[in-house]
């Protein structure tokens, strides 16, 4: 075993607090840390101030590959959403049903906001920590406009013995998507345009008579 046999509390790899309140060791020293482009991670980063977690839905199974093709299940849970507290929604100016962008050091994705009082802010080490929740059931082709999986955002880290992924705690940011401004066309009027005046041809100049020749006497 790489870790054990006695239990110890460690903070997750991505954590909103600087120190482990129960130990001098913040994260598990036995876990492998990867260095690839998609293995970026952060901690106490103001760019990603919120804690995210992932969970399952009753209507879908695992990645949703076998359930997203069932129309009655998709009707019940049609697309990706992010669950957030009323306090965080107020802080970010987000309303229930708004389209938002959720980002982490590894990528970003869109989701529909589900504002609920089921999630509450935490008080950790004297600071307020906000939590958001997402699912990993969506992605790929079906349903259309169903969104992506939350695993786009999760870190490449696991426990020291089996590498079971640490998908329950990681850091993200959330922001309301701004719709691009579209120039409105000028309003149409029922007034008919005035008819164009017909140009009259210029009058032809009258020919002048030729001067008479004088006769000498």
Tab-separated table of C-alpha atoms in Angstrom:
chain	number	residue	atom	x	y	z
A	1	UNK	CA	0.000	0.000	0.000
A	2	UNK	CA	1.190	3.475	-0.857
A	3	UNK	CA	-0.972	5.020	1.852
A	4	UNK	CA	-2.099	3.721	5.243
A	5	UNK	CA	-2.861	1.752	7.276
A	6	UNK	CA	-3.872	4.508	9.727
A	7	UNK	CA	-6.455	7.096	8.567
A	8	UNK	CA	-5.432	10.725	8.187
A	9	UNK	CA	-7.319	13.783	6.986
A	10	UNK	CA	-5.851	15.574	3.968
A	11	UNK	CA	-7.288	18.454	2.005
A	12	UNK	CA	-8.055	17.860	-1.686
A	13	UNK	CA	-5.496	18.775	-4.334
A	14	UNK	CA	-7.502	21.886	-5.282
A	15	UNK	CA	-8.519	23.630	-2.094
A	16	UNK	CA	-9.826	27.122	-1.239
A	17	UNK	CA	-7.844	27.307	2.033
A	18	UNK	CA	-4.079	27.501	2.445
A	19	UNK	CA	-3.616	25.121	5.383
A	20	UNK	CA	-5.009	21.819	6.552
A	21	UNK	CA	-6.765	22.706	9.837
A	22	UNK	CA	-6.169	19.196	11.202
A	23	UNK	CA	-2.622	18.485	10.085
A	24	UNK	CA	0.616	20.152	9.056
A	25	UNK	CA	0.433	18.209	5.741
A	26	UNK	CA	-2.107	19.823	3.395
A	27	UNK	CA	-2.471	17.113	0.697
A	28	UNK	CA	-1.637	13.438	0.673
A	29	UNK	CA	2.145	13.126	0.102
A	30	UNK	CA	1.732	9.678	-1.484
A	31	UNK	CA	-0.493	10.686	-4.418
A	32	UNK	CA	1.103	10.918	-7.882
A	33	UNK	CA	0.985	14.363	-9.533
A	34	UNK	CA	0.904	14.439	-13.336
A	35	UNK	CA	2.480	17.207	-15.416
A	36	UNK	CA	0.604	17.088	-18.736
A	37	UNK	CA	-1.225	19.950	-20.427
A	38	UNK	CA	-4.595	18.652	-19.192
A	39	UNK	CA	-3.262	17.989	-15.674
A	40	UNK	CA	-3.077	21.619	-14.555
A	41	UNK	CA	-4.244	22.327	-11.037
A	42	UNK	CA	-4.417	25.256	-8.665
A	43	UNK	CA	-5.179	26.090	-5.058
A	44	UNK	CA	-6.336	29.285	-3.318
A	45	UNK	CA	-6.597	30.904	-6.756
A	46	UNK	CA	-8.868	33.986	-7.035
A	47	UNK	CA	-9.481	33.066	-10.688
A	48	UNK	CA	-11.261	29.925	-9.481
A	49	UNK	CA	-12.760	30.842	-6.097
A	50	UNK	CA	-15.583	28.275	-5.816
A	51	UNK	CA	-15.633	24.602	-4.880
A	52	UNK	CA	-17.344	22.204	-7.309
A	53	UNK	CA	-18.584	18.681	-6.799
A	54	UNK	CA	-20.142	16.089	-9.110
A	55	UNK	CA	-23.011	13.650	-8.617
A	56	UNK	CA	-25.446	11.331	-10.358
A	57	UNK	CA	-29.082	11.773	-11.339
A	58	UNK	CA	-31.871	9.240	-10.905
A	59	UNK	CA	-32.829	9.549	-14.585
A	60	UNK	CA	-29.391	8.796	-16.099
A	61	UNK	CA	-26.776	6.112	-15.628
A	62	UNK	CA	-23.011	6.746	-15.608
A	63	UNK	CA	-22.040	8.774	-18.693
A	64	UNK	CA	-25.625	8.582	-19.923
A	65	UNK	CA	-24.756	6.579	-23.027
A	66	UNK	CA	-27.595	4.112	-22.468
A	67	UNK	CA	-30.126	6.522	-20.965
A	68	UNK	CA	-29.780	9.666	-23.083
A	69	UNK	CA	-31.313	7.809	-26.037
A	70	UNK	CA	-34.556	7.212	-24.087
A	71	UNK	CA	-36.923	10.109	-24.860
A	72	UNK	CA	-38.846	9.869	-21.582
A	73	UNK	CA	-35.622	10.147	-19.554
A	74	UNK	CA	-34.301	13.034	-21.636
A	75	UNK	CA	-37.648	14.774	-21.197
A	76	UNK	CA	-37.161	14.571	-17.421
A	77	UNK	CA	-33.483	15.674	-17.450
A	78	UNK	CA	-32.743	17.194	-20.875
A	79	UNK	CA	-29.433	19.016	-20.462
A	80	UNK	CA	-26.435	19.954	-18.380
A	81	UNK	CA	-27.071	22.162	-15.368
A	82	UNK	CA	-25.112	23.579	-12.462
A	83	UNK	CA	-26.686	23.798	-9.036
A	84	UNK	CA	-25.784	26.852	-6.968
A	85	UNK	CA	-26.978	28.543	-3.810
A	86	UNK	CA	-29.161	31.618	-3.710
A	87	UNK	CA	-26.304	33.510	-2.091
A	88	UNK	CA	-23.875	32.700	-4.908
A	89	UNK	CA	-26.516	33.456	-7.534
A	90	UNK	CA	-27.021	36.901	-6.014
A	91	UNK	CA	-23.265	37.445	-5.839
A	92	UNK	CA	-22.862	36.617	-9.534
A	93	UNK	CA	-26.107	38.188	-10.798
A	94	UNK	CA	-27.417	34.823	-11.981
A	95	UNK	CA	-31.101	33.867	-12.173
A	96	UNK	CA	-32.635	30.419	-12.301
A	97	UNK	CA	-32.509	29.132	-15.890
A	98	UNK	CA	-29.747	31.493	-17.040
A	99	UNK	CA	-27.072	30.081	-19.293
A	100	UNK	CA	-23.717	30.240	-17.496
A	101	UNK	CA	-20.080	29.336	-18.135
A	102	UNK	CA	-18.284	27.118	-15.626
A	103	UNK	CA	-14.484	27.045	-15.939
A	104	UNK	CA	-11.498	25.402	-14.246
A	105	UNK	CA	-7.744	25.386	-14.993
A	106	UNK	CA	-8.421	22.510	-17.430
A	107	UNK	CA	-11.285	23.854	-19.512
A	108	UNK	CA	-14.716	25.399	-19.573
A	109	UNK	CA	-18.281	24.449	-20.450
A	110	UNK	CA	-21.782	25.910	-20.488
A	111	UNK	CA	-24.679	24.879	-18.264
A	112	UNK	CA	-28.135	26.019	-17.212
A	113	UNK	CA	-28.222	27.574	-13.766
A	114	UNK	CA	-30.340	25.827	-11.140
A	115	UNK	CA	-30.634	28.243	-8.221
A	116	UNK	CA	-31.688	26.378	-5.079
A	117	UNK	CA	-31.690	26.629	-1.306
A	118	UNK	CA	-30.576	22.984	-1.147
A	119	UNK	CA	-26.959	24.199	-1.285
A	120	UNK	CA	-25.658	26.608	1.336
A	121	UNK	CA	-22.337	28.491	1.665
A	122	UNK	CA	-19.800	27.032	4.099
A	123	UNK	CA	-17.690	28.744	6.724
A	124	UNK	CA	-14.189	27.244	6.475
A	125	UNK	CA	-11.189	28.612	8.382
A	126	UNK	CA	-13.018	31.898	8.915
A	127	UNK	CA	-13.907	32.459	5.261
A	128	UNK	CA	-17.060	31.913	3.195
A	129	UNK	CA	-16.743	29.097	0.664
A	130	UNK	CA	-19.393	28.669	-2.051
A	131	UNK	CA	-20.215	25.275	-3.562
A	132	UNK	CA	-21.663	24.335	-6.968
A	133	UNK	CA	-22.827	20.899	-8.091
A	134	UNK	CA	-22.813	19.271	-11.542
A	135	UNK	CA	-23.361	15.902	-13.171
A	136	UNK	CA	-21.290	13.923	-15.663
A	137	UNK	CA	-24.167	12.292	-17.599
A	138	UNK	CA	-24.093	14.546	-20.682
A	139	UNK	CA	-21.806	15.008	-23.653
A	140	UNK	CA	-21.220	13.742	-27.187
A	141	UNK	CA	-24.145	13.763	-29.658
A	142	UNK	CA	-27.388	13.042	-27.828
A	143	UNK	CA	-29.433	14.962	-26.842
A	144	UNK	CA	-28.931	17.916	-29.118
A	145	UNK	CA	-27.789	20.935	-27.085
A	146	UNK	CA	-27.500	18.697	-24.022
A	147	UNK	CA	-24.134	20.089	-23.026
A	148	UNK	CA	-20.890	18.433	-21.953
A	149	UNK	CA	-19.774	16.315	-19.040
A	150	UNK	CA	-18.475	17.932	-15.854
A	151	UNK	CA	-15.425	15.675	-16.217
A	152	UNK	CA	-14.050	18.303	-18.613
A	153	UNK	CA	-13.357	20.387	-15.507
A	154	UNK	CA	-12.183	17.756	-13.013
A	155	UNK	CA	-8.506	17.255	-12.034
A	156	UNK	CA	-6.324	14.266	-12.959
A	157	UNK	CA	-5.779	13.049	-9.430
A	158	UNK	CA	-6.807	10.051	-7.360
A	159	UNK	CA	-6.182	8.311	-4.084
A	160	UNK	CA	-2.697	6.930	-3.485
A	161	UNK	CA	-3.633	3.235	-3.546
A	162	UNK	CA	-6.160	2.821	-6.375
A	163	UNK	CA	-6.211	6.222	-8.172
A	164	UNK	CA	-9.976	6.460	-7.746
A	165	UNK	CA	-10.570	9.962	-9.210
A	166	UNK	CA	-10.954	12.938	-6.911
A	167	UNK	CA	-14.044	14.246	-8.677
A	168	UNK	CA	-15.892	15.349	-5.553
A	169	UNK	CA	-13.851	18.480	-4.813
A	170	UNK	CA	-12.139	20.856	-7.264
A	171	UNK	CA	-12.046	24.589	-7.955
A	172	UNK	CA	-14.057	26.447	-10.596
A	173	UNK	CA	-15.406	29.837	-11.539
A	174	UNK	CA	-18.940	30.561	-12.707
A	175	UNK	CA	-20.215	33.528	-14.687
A	176	UNK	CA	-23.377	34.446	-16.521
A	177	UNK	CA	-23.056	34.300	-20.291
A	178	UNK	CA	-23.451	37.668	-21.919
A	179	UNK	CA	-25.529	37.637	-25.066
A	180	UNK	CA	-23.927	39.526	-27.949
A	181	UNK	CA	-25.576	42.798	-28.827
A	182	UNK	CA	-27.449	42.735	-32.131
A	183	UNK	CA	-28.159	45.921	-34.042
A	184	UNK	CA	-31.902	46.248	-34.481
A	185	UNK	CA	-33.093	47.008	-38.014
A	186	UNK	CA	-34.777	50.321	-38.629
A	187	UNK	CA	-38.567	50.122	-38.113
A	188	UNK	CA	-40.610	49.723	-41.256
A	189	UNK	CA	-43.196	52.379	-42.096
A	190	UNK	CA	-46.344	52.039	-44.195
A	191	UNK	CA	-45.829	55.413	-45.847
A	192	UNK	CA	-45.227	55.057	-49.549
A	193	UNK	CA	-42.289	56.912	-50.988
A	194	UNK	CA	-43.114	60.036	-52.967
A	195	UNK	CA	-43.078	59.455	-56.725
A	196	UNK	CA	-40.033	60.670	-58.486
A	197	UNK	CA	-40.534	63.754	-60.616
A	198	UNK	CA	-40.059	63.041	-64.301
A	199	UNK	CA	-37.258	65.058	-65.802
A	200	UNK	CA	-38.514	67.265	-68.664
A	201	UNK	CA	-36.298	67.569	-71.718
A	202	UNK	CA	-34.568	70.897	-72.061
A	203	UNK	CA	-36.132	73.152	-74.782
A	204	UNK	CA	-34.241	73.230	-78.031
A	205	UNK	CA	-32.705	76.650	-78.817
A	206	UNK	CA	-34.364	78.471	-81.750
A	207	UNK	CA	-32.013	78.835	-84.721
A	208	UNK	CA	-30.923	82.446	-85.310
A	209	UNK	CA	-31.222	83.778	-88.875
A	210	UNK	CA	-27.963	84.172	-90.720
A	211	UNK	CA	-26.797	87.855	-91.031
A	212	UNK	CA	-27.521	89.478	-94.464
A	213	UNK	CA	-24.514	90.263	-96.575
A	214	UNK	CA	-24.040	94.008	-97.280
A	215	UNK	CA	-23.840	95.130	-100.935
A	216	UNK	CA	-21.369	97.802	-101.921
A	217	UNK	CA	-22.577	100.656	-104.085
